[in-house]
mmCIF file of N, CA and C in Angstrom:
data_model
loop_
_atom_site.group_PDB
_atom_site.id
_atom_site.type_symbol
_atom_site.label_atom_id
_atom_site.label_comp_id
_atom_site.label_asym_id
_atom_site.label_seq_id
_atom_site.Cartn_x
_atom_site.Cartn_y
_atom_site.Cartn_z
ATOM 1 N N UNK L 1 -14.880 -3.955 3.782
ATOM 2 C CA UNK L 1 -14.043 -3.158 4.649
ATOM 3 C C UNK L 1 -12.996 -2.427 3.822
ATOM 4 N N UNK L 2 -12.985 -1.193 4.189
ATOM 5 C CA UNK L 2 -11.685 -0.216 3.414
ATOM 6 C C UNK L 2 -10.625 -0.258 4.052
ATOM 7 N N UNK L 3 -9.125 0.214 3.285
ATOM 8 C CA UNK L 3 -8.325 -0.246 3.569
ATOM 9 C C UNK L 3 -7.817 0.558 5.031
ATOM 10 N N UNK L 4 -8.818 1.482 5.446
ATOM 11 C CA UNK L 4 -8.245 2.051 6.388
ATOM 12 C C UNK L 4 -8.749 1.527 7.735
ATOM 13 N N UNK L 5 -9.360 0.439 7.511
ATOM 14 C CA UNK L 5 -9.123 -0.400 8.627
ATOM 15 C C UNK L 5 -8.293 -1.478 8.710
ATOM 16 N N UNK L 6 -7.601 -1.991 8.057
ATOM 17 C CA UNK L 6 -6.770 -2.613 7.997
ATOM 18 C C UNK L 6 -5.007 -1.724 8.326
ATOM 19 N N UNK L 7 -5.169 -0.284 8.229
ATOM 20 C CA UNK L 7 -3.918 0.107 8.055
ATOM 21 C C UNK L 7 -3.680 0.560 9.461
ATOM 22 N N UNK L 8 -2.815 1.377 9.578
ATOM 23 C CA UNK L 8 -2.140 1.627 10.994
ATOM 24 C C UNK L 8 -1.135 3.004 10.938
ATOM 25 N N UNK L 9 -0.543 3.079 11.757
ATOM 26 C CA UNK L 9 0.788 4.278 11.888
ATOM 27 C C UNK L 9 -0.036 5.274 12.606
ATOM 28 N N UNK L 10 0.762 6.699 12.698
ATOM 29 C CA UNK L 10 0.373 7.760 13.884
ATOM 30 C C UNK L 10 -0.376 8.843 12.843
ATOM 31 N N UNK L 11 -1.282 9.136 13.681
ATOM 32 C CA UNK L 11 -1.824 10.049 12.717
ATOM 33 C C UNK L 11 -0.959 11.288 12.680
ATOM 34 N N UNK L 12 -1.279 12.358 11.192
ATOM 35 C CA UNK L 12 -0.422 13.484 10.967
ATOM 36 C C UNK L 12 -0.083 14.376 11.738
ATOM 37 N N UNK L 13 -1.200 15.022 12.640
ATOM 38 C CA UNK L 13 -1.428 16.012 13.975
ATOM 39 C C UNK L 13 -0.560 15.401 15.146
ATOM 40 N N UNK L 14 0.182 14.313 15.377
ATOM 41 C CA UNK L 14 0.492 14.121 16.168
ATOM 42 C C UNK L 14 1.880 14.270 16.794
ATOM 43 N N UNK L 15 2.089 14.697 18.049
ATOM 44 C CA UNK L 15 3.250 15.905 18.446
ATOM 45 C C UNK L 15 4.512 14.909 18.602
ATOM 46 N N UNK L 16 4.540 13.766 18.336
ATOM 47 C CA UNK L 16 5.536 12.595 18.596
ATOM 48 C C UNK L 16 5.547 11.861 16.900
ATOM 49 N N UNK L 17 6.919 12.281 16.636
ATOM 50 C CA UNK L 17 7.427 11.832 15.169
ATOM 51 C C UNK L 17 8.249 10.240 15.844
ATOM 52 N N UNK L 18 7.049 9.021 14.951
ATOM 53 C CA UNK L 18 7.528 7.838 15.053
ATOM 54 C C UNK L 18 7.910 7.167 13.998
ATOM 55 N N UNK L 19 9.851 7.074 14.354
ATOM 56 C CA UNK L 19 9.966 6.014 12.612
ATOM 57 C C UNK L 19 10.577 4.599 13.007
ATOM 58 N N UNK L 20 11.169 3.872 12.189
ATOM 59 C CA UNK L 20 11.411 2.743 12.701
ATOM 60 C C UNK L 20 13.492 2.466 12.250
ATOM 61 N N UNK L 21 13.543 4.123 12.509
ATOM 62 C CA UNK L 21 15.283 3.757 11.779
ATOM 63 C C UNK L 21 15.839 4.691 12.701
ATOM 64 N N UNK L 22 17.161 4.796 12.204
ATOM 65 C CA UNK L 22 18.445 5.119 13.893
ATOM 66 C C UNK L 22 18.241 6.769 14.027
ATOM 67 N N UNK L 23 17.850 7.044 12.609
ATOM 68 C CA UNK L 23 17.757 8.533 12.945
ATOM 69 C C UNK L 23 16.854 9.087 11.452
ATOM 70 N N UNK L 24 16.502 10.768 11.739
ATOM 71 C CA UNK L 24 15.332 11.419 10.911
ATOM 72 C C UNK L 24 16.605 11.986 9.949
ATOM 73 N N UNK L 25 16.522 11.399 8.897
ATOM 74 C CA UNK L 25 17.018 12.629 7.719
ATOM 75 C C UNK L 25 16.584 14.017 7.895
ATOM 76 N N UNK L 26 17.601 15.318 8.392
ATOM 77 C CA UNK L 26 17.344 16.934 8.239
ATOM 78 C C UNK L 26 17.093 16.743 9.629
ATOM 79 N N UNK L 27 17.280 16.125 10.603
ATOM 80 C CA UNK L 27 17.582 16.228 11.969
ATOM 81 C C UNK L 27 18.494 15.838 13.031
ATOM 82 N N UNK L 28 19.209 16.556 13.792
ATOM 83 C CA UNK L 28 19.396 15.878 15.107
ATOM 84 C C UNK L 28 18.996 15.633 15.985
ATOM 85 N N UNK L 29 19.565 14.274 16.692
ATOM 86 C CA UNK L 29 19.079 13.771 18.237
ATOM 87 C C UNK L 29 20.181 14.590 19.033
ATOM 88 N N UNK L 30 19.566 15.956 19.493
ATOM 89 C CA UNK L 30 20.058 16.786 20.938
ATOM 90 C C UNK L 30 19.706 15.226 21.939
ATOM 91 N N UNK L 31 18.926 14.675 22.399
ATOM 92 C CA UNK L 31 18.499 14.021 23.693
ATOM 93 C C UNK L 31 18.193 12.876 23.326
ATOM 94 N N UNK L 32 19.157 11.333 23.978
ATOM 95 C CA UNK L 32 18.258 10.284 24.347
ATOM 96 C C UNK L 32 17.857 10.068 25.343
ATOM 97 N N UNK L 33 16.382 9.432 25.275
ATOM 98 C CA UNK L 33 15.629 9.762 26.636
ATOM 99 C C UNK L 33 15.728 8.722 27.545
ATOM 100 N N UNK L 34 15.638 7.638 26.371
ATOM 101 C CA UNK L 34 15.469 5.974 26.700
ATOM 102 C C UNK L 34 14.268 5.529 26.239
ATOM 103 N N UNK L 35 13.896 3.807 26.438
ATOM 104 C CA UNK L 35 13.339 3.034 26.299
ATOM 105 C C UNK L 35 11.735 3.541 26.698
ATOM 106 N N UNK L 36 11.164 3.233 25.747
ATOM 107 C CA UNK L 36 9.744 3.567 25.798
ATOM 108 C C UNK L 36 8.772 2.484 24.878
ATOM 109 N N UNK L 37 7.173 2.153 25.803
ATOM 110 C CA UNK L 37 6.647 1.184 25.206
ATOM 111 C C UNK L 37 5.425 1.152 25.119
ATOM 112 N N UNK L 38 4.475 0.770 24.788
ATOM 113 C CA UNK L 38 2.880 0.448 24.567
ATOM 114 C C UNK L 38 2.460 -0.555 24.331
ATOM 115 N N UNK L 39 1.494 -0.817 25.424
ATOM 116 C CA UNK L 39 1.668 -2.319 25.346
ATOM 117 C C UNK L 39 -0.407 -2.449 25.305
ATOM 118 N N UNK L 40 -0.416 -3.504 24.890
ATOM 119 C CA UNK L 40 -2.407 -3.730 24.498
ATOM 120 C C UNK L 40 -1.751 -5.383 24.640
ATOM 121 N N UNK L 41 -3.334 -6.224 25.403
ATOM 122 C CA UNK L 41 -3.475 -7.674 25.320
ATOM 123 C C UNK L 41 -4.844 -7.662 24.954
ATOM 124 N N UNK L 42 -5.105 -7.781 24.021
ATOM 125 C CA UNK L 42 -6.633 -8.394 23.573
ATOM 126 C C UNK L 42 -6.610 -9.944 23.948
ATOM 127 N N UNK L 43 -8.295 -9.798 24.429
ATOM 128 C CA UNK L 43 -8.835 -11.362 24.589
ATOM 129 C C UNK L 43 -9.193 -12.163 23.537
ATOM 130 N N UNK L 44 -9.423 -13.385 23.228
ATOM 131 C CA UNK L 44 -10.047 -14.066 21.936
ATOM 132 C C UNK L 44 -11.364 -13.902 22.658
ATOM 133 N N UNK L 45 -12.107 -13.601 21.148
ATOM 134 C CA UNK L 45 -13.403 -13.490 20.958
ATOM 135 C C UNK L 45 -14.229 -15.151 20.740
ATOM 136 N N UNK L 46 -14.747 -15.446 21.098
ATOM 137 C CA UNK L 46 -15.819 -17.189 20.626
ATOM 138 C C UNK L 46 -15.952 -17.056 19.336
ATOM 139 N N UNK L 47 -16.818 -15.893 19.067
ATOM 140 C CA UNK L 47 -16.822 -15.890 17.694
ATOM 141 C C UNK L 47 -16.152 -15.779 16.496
ATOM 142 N N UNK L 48 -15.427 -14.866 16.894
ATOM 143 C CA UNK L 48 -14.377 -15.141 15.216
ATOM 144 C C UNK L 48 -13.333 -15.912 15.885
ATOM 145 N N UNK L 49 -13.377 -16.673 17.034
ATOM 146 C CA UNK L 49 -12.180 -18.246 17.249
ATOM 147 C C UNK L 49 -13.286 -18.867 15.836
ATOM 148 N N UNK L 50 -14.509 -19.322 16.402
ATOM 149 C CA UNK L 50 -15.494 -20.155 15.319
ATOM 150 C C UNK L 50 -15.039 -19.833 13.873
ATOM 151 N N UNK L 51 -15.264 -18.340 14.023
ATOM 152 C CA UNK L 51 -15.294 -18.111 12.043
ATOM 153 C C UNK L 51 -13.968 -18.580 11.309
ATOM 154 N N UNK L 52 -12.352 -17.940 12.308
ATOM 155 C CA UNK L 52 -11.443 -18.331 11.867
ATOM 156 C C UNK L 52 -11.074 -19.793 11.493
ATOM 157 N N UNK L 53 -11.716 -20.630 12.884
ATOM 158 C CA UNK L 53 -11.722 -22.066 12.325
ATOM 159 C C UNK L 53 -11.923 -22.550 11.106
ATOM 160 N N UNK L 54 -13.205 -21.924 10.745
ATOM 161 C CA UNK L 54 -14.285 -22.284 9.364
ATOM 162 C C UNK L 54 -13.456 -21.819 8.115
ATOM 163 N N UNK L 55 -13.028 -20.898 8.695
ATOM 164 C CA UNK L 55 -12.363 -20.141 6.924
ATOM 165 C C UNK L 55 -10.871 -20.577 6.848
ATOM 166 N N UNK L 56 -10.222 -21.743 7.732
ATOM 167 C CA UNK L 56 -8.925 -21.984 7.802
ATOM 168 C C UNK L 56 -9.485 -23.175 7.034
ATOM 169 N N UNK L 57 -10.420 -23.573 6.868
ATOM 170 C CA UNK L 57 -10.575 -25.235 6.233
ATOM 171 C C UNK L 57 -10.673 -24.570 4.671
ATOM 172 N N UNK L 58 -11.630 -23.519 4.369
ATOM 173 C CA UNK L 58 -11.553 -23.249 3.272
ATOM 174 C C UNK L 58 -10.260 -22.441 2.307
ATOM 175 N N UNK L 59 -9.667 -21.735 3.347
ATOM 176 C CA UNK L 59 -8.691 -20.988 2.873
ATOM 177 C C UNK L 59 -8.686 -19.497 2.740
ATOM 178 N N UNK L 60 -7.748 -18.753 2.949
ATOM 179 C CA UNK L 60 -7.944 -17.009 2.593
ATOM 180 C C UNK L 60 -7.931 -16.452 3.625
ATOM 181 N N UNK L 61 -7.904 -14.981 3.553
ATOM 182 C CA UNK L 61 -7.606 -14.303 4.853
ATOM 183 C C UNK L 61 -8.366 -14.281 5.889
ATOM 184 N N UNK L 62 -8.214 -14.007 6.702
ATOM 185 C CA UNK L 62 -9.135 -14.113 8.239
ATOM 186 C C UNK L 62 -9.256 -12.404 8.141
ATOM 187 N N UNK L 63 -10.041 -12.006 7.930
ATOM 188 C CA UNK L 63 -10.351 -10.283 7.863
ATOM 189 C C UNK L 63 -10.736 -9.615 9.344
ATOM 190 N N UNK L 64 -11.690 -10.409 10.382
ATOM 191 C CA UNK L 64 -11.566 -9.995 11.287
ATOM 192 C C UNK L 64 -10.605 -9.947 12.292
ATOM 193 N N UNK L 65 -10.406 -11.113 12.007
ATOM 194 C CA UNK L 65 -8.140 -11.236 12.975
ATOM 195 C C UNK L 65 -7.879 -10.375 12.180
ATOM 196 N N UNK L 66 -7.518 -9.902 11.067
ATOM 197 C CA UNK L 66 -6.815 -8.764 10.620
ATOM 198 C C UNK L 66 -7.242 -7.443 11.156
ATOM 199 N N UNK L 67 -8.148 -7.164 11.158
ATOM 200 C CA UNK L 67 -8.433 -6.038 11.434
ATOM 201 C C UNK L 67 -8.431 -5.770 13.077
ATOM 202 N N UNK L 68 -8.851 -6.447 13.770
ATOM 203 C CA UNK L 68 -8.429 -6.836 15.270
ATOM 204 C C UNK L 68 -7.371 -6.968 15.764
ATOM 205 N N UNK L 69 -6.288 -7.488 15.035
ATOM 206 C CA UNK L 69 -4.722 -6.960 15.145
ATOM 207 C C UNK L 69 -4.320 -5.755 14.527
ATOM 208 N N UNK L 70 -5.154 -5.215 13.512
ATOM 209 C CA UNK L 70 -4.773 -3.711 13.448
ATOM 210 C C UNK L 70 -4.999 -2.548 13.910
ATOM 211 N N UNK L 71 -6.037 -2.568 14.883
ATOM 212 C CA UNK L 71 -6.713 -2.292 16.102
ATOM 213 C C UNK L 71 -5.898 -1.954 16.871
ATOM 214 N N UNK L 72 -5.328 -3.427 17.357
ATOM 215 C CA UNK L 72 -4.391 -3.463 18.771
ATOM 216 C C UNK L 72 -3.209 -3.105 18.479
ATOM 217 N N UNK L 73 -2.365 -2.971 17.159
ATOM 218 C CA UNK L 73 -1.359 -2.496 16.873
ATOM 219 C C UNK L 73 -1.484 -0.642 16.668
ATOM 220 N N UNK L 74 -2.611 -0.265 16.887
ATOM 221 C CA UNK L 74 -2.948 1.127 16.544
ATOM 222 C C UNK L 74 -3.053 1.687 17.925
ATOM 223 N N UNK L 75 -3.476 0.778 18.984
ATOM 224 C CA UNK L 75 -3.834 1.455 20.647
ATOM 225 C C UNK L 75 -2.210 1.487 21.086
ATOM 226 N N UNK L 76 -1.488 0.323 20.755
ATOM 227 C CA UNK L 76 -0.085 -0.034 21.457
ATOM 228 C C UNK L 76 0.704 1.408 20.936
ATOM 229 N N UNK L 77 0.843 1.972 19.596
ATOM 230 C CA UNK L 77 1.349 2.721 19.171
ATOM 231 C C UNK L 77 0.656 4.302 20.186
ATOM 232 N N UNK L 78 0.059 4.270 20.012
ATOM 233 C CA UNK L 78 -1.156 5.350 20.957
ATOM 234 C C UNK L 78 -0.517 5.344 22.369
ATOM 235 N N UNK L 79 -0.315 4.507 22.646
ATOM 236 C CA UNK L 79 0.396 4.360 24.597
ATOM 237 C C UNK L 79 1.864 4.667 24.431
ATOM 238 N N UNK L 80 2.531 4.255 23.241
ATOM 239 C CA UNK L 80 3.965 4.502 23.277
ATOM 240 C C UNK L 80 4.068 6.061 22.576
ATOM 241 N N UNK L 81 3.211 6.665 21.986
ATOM 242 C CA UNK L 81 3.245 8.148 22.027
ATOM 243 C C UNK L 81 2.805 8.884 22.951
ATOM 244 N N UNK L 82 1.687 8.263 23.960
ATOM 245 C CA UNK L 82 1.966 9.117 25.311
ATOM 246 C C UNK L 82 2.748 8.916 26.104
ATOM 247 N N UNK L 83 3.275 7.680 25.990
ATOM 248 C CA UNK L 83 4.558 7.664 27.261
ATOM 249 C C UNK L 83 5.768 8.532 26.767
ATOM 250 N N UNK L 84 6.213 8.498 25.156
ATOM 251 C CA UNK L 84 7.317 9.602 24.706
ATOM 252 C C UNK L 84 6.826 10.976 25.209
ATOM 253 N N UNK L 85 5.756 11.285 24.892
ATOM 254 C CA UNK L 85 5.223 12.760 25.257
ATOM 255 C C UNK L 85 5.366 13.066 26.965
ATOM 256 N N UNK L 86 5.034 11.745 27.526
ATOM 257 C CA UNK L 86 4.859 12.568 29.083
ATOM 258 C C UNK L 86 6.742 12.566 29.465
ATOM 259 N N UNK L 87 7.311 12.146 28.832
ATOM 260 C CA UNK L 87 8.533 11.873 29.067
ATOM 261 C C UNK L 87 9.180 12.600 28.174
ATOM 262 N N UNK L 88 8.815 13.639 27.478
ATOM 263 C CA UNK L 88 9.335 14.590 27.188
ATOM 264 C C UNK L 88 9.992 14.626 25.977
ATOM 265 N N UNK L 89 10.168 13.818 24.821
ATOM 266 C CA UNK L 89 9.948 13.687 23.786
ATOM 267 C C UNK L 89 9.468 14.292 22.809
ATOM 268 N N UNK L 90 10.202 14.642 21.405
ATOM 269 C CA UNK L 90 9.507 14.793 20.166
ATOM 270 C C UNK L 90 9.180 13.719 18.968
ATOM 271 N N UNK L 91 10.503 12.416 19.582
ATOM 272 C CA UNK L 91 10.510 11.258 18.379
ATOM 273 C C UNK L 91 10.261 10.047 19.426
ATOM 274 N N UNK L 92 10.489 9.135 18.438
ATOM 275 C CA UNK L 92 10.351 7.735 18.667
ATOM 276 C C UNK L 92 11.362 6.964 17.847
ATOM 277 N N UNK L 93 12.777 6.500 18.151
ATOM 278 C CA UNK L 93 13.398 6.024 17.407
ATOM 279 C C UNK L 93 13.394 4.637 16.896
ATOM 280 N N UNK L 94 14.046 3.753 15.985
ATOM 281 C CA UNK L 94 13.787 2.680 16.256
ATOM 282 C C UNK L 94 12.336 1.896 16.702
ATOM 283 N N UNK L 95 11.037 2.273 16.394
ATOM 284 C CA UNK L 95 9.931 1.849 16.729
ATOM 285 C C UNK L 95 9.968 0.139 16.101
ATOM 286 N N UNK L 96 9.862 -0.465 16.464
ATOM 287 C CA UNK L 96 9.088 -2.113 16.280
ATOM 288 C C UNK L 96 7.908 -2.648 17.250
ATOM 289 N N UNK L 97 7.281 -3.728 16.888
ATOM 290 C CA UNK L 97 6.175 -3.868 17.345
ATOM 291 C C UNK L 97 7.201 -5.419 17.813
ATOM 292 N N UNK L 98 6.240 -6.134 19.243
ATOM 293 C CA UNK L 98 6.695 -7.487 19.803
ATOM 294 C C UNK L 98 4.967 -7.944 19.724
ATOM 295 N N UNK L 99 4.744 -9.366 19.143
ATOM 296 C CA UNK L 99 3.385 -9.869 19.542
ATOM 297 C C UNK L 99 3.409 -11.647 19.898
ATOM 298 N N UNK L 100 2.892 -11.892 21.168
ATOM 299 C CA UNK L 100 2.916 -12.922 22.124
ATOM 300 C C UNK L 100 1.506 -13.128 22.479
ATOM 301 N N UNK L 101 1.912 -14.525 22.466
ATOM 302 C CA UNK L 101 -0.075 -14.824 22.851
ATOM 303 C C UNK L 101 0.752 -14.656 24.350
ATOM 304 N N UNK L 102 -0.435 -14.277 24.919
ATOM 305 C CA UNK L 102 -0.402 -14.240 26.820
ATOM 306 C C UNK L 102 -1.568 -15.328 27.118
ATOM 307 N N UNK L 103 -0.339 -16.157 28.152
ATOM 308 C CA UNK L 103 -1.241 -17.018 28.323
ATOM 309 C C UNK L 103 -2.400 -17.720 27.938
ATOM 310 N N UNK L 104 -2.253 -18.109 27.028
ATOM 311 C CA UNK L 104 -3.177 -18.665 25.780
ATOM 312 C C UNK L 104 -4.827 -18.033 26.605
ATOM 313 N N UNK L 105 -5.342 -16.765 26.557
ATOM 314 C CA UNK L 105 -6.446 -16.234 26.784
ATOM 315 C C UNK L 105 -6.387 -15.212 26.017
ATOM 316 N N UNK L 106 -5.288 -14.866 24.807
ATOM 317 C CA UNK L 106 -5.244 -13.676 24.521
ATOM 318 C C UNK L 106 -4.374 -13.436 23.295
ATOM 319 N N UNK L 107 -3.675 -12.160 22.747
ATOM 320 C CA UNK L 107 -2.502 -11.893 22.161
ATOM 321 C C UNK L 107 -2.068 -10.514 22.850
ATOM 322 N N UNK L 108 -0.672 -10.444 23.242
ATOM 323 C CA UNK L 108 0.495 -9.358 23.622
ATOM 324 C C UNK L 108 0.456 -8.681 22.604
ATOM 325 N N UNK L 109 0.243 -7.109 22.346
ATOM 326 C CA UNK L 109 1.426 -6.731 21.239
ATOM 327 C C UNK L 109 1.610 -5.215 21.747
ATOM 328 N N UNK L 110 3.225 -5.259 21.854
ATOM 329 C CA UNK L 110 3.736 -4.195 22.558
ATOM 330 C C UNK L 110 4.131 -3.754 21.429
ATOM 331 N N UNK L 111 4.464 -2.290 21.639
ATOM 332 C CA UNK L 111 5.256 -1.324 20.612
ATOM 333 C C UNK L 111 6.629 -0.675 21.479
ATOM 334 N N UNK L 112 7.042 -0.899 20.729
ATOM 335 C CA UNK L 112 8.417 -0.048 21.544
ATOM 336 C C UNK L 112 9.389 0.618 20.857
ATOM 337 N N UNK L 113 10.563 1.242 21.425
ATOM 338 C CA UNK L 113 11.514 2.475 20.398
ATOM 339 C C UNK L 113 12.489 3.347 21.473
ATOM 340 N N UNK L 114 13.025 3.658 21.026
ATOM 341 C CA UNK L 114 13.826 5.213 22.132
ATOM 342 C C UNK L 114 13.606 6.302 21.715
ATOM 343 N N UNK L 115 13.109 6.404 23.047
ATOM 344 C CA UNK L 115 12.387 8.319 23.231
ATOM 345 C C UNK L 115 13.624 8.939 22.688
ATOM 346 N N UNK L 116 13.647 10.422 22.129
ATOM 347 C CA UNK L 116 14.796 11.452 21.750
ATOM 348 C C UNK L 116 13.534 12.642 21.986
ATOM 349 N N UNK L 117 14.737 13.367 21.540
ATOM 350 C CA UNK L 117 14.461 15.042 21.341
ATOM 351 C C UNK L 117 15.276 15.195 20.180
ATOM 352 N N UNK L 118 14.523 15.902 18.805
ATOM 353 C CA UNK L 118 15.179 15.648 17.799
ATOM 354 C C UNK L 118 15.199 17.495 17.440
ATOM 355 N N UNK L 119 15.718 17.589 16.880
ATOM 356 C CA UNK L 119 15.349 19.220 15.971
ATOM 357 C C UNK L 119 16.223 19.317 14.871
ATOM 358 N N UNK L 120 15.627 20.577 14.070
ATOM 359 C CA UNK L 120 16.012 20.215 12.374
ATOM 360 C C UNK L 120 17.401 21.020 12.304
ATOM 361 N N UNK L 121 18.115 19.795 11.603
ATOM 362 C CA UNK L 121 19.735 20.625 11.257
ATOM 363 C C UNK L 121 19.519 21.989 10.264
ATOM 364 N N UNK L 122 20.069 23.061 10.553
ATOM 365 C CA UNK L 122 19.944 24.535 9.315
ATOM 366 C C UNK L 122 21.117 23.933 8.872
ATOM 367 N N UNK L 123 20.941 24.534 7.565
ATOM 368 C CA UNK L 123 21.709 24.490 6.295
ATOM 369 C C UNK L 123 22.979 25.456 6.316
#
């Protein structure tokens, strides 16, 4: 597996600038919008519950949990850029991710941040 399944973030084309700090260097926040989120619950799979078991006795990474949480950390981000967008948004401030097993049938992992309207300071 290449590393670009394992990786994550927003792709380049995309009309919602997401960072994870108070503000964009060479911009202002004209608008806070508020609280905005994306949220994904994946189910456990039988099978890689089995495999993970097996490879926890031997040791080393669990590659399909990895990549299956990088998955769900890639859809959550995906929902919290359409909810900034339908809500009128250009950024995403403050982005962090929250992850919770739900009800032991699953794992939570929300993304969240504050919507703005940002535009570039002139010189």
């Amino acid at each position: 597996m290449g590393i670009d399944e394992y990786g994550g973030g927003q792709s380049p084309q995309s009309a919602v600038l997401v960072v994870t700090t108070n503000d964009v260097p060479g911009y202002r926040v004209e608008r806070v919008i508020g609280e905005v989120f994306g949220l994904t619950v994946r189910s456990r799979h039988l099978g890689s519950q089995i495999g993970a078991g097996l490879k926890s006795l031997v040791g080393g990474e669990l590659k399909g949990l990895t990549k299956t949480l990088a998955q769900t950390r890639t859809q959550a981000m995906e929902r919290l850029v359409e909810q900034a967008q339908t809500r009128g948004a250009n950024a995403v401030l403050m982005m962090r991710f929250d992850v919770s097993e739900a009800a032991d049938v699953g794992t939570e992992v929300c993304a969240y941040g504050t919507a703005a309207v940002i535009t570039p300071r002139h010189a």
